[in-house]
Amino acid sequence: MRLSFPARGIRLAAVVLLAPALLHPASLSAQGAQAQTAPAPADLIVTNARVYTADDARPLVEAFAVRDGRIVFVGSQREATMLKGASTRMLDAEGRTIIPGMVDAHAHFAGLAQKLRAVDLVGTRSLDEVVARVAEKARNLPKGTWITGRGWDQNAWADTRFPTHEALSAAIPDHPVMLTRVDGHAGFVNAAAMRLAGLTRITKDPDGGKILKDAQGNPTGVLIDRAQGIVGAKVPEFTREEMRSALKDAVARMHSFGLVGMHDAGASRANIDLFEDMAQKQELNLRLYVMIGDDSAALRHYFAQGPRSGLYNGQVWVRAVKLYADGAMGSRGAALLEPYSDDPNNTGLLLSAPQHIQDVAEAGLRAGFQVNTHAIGDRGNRVVLDAYEKALGLAPRVDHRFRVEHAQILHYDDIPRFAQLGVIPSMQASHQTSDMYWIGKRLGPTRLYGAYAWQSLLQTGVVIPNGSDFPVEEVNPLISFHAAIARQDGRDWPAGGWYPEQKMSREDALRSMTIWPAYSGFQEKELGSITPGKYADFVMLDQDIMRVPVELVLKTKVLATYVGGKAVYEGTVRH
C-alpha cells in the first residue's frame, strides 16, 4: 500500500508559443467556461483496488474519490485521477480488496468497554479455570474490592451443569465477585457478593428472573436474567471518566477489525449523554446508532425530543428503542412454545409482559421511533410479532422498520410474518456457530429447522442485518461473515456446514454487514455502500473475502479502516 503526496511549490514548465488562432477571444472564453465547470479536486483518490461497493448499480470498481469526507466518484482509475489536484492524496491499494466500512447491527458499546476492564473468562474450559483467573485478579486488589468478569459458558465444560458458588467463595473469600455468563443472561456470584446483596434462601424470584437454589433451598450463586439485578445493583458503576476511557479503547478495538459503526442495543440516558459529549469533542469517530434502553423516564425524555439523526457530522443517531421479550438459549431463559427437550418442566422466561411491548411499540409509532425487541425463543418471537401487529393496527405507520433482535428460533408459521408486517429480523450469524454444538439438546430435531433460518427468511423478501452481539461474541465482524456463508466454526466443522441450506451467498453476507445495517437504521442514504454522496467509510483487506476459499476467510486481516475519508486504523498487527 503506497500513500503519496504531490510535491508542493512552483513547478517549471516548457514555454509554448501559441498560434494566433488560439488567442481568439471566443477561444479564450470557451476555455474559461470549461475551467469554471470543472469539478473541484478530490481530497483522496483510491486506485488500483478491487472495490466491492455493496451498491447494485455499480457492484465492482477499481477506484473512487473522496472530498469533504464523502464519496464523490466511483468507477475507473482513469476517470478518478481526473479529480487529482495539487493537494490530493493518492492511495495505491496495490490490487488489494476494499469493502464498505462494516457495521455491527447489534452489539453493546458499554458492555464491550466494561469487558475490557474485567476478568476475561472467554474460552475457559472448566469451573476451576474460571476460579483461577478470578483468584489471580484478586491477588492485586485491596480486600473488599468488587471483582467482575464475563465470558464463562458451562456448555463448553466437561460438566455442563450450572456451577455452584462453593469453590469460588473458598478461593476468593474477601472480595465480592460477579461473573456474567457469555450471553449476558446469567450471573455467577460468590458468598461475599450474596451477603452484600442480602441474597438468602428466603429471597424470591423477581419477575422475569430466576434464582437457582440447591436441594436445601440455598442460593447456588447462579442468577438468571432479571435476578442478576439483585447483586448487580450493588456493583459500583464506572465513573463518567472511567467509562469515557474504556469507550475509547472499545472504539479502537472496533476500528482494528474494520468496524466503522455499530447499533448499540440498549443504552442508558447517562451513556447516551456521554456518547454525544464524545462526538462533540471528536473523540468518537464512529457511526453510532443508539437504541434507548427500556426505561420509562428515558423514553419520555427522548420521545418528547423526537427522532434525531446524523448528529455531530454523522456520528450519532437517537431514534430507536430496545425492549426484551425473553432470555437466552444457553441459560434456558429463551421463551419456547413447548418445553426444553433437556428440561421438560421449563419453557423459559418472558422478561416483559406482551402488553408492555405493545404499548411501547404503539408509543414509538406515534413518536416516530423504531422499536427493536430482543426475542430468541419461538414463543418470544411470536409474542413480539403479535404485539407489533396489534400496535400497527392502532397506530399505522408506513416504513416503520421495527426489528426483532436475534430471531433465533422461529416456528414455521411465523417466518413469513416478518415480511408481511414489515419487520426486520436482526440476526447474528456467529451465534449459530457458537450454539450449534448443544442447541439440538435444548430443542430436539424438529425445532432446529426454524433455528438461525437465514435463507428461509431471505426468501420471503426481508433483509437481515448482521452483527456479533459483542461482548457476547468476538468483535471481529469477519467471524459473522464466515458463519453466514459457511455455517462452520473456525476449524471448518461440520463438513459442508450446519443445516447448509440456510447459508447466505457471499453477496448477501457482505450486504448484511454494510448496506442492510444502514437500511435497518434509516441510514441507507448516508452509509452502507461506496456510492457517490455517502460518507467515505471503507476498509482495506489483505485478502479478497468474496473469492478466497471459505476456509481462508478467517485468516483475513484488516490493513486499514477509514471513517469519513480519514484513516482511523492502519496496521497488520493487532493487540
XYZ file of C-alpha atoms in Angstrom, residues 409 432-433 435-441 443-456 483-488 493-504:
42
model
C -35.714 -19.885 16.929
C -25.271 -20.083 15.167
C -21.697 -21.339 15.108
C -24.617 -22.617 19.669
C -24.632 -25.479 17.150
C -22.732 -27.872 19.432
C -25.506 -28.039 22.046
C -28.624 -26.400 20.626
C -30.013 -29.753 19.481
C -30.159 -30.926 23.095
C -34.668 -28.104 21.095
C -34.714 -31.639 19.703
C -34.511 -32.272 15.946
C -37.797 -30.813 14.689
C -37.413 -27.257 16.005
C -33.920 -26.961 14.519
C -35.465 -26.388 11.081
C -36.544 -22.956 12.310
C -33.237 -22.200 14.029
C -30.979 -19.468 12.590
C -33.106 -19.737 9.434
C -31.427 -17.054 7.336
C -32.259 -18.364 3.887
C -35.861 -19.156 4.816
C -20.529 -18.089 9.684
C -23.077 -16.652 7.253
C -21.514 -18.242 4.169
C -20.216 -21.482 5.725
C -22.251 -22.251 8.868
C -18.992 -23.704 10.191
C -16.677 -28.036 11.297
C -19.050 -29.544 10.427
C -18.151 -30.611 6.905
C -20.462 -28.842 4.486
C -21.946 -26.658 7.197
C -24.658 -26.984 9.851
C -28.025 -27.133 8.051
C -26.256 -25.801 4.944
C -29.473 -24.978 3.080
C -29.669 -21.874 5.298
C -26.317 -20.407 4.185
C -26.125 -16.890 2.746
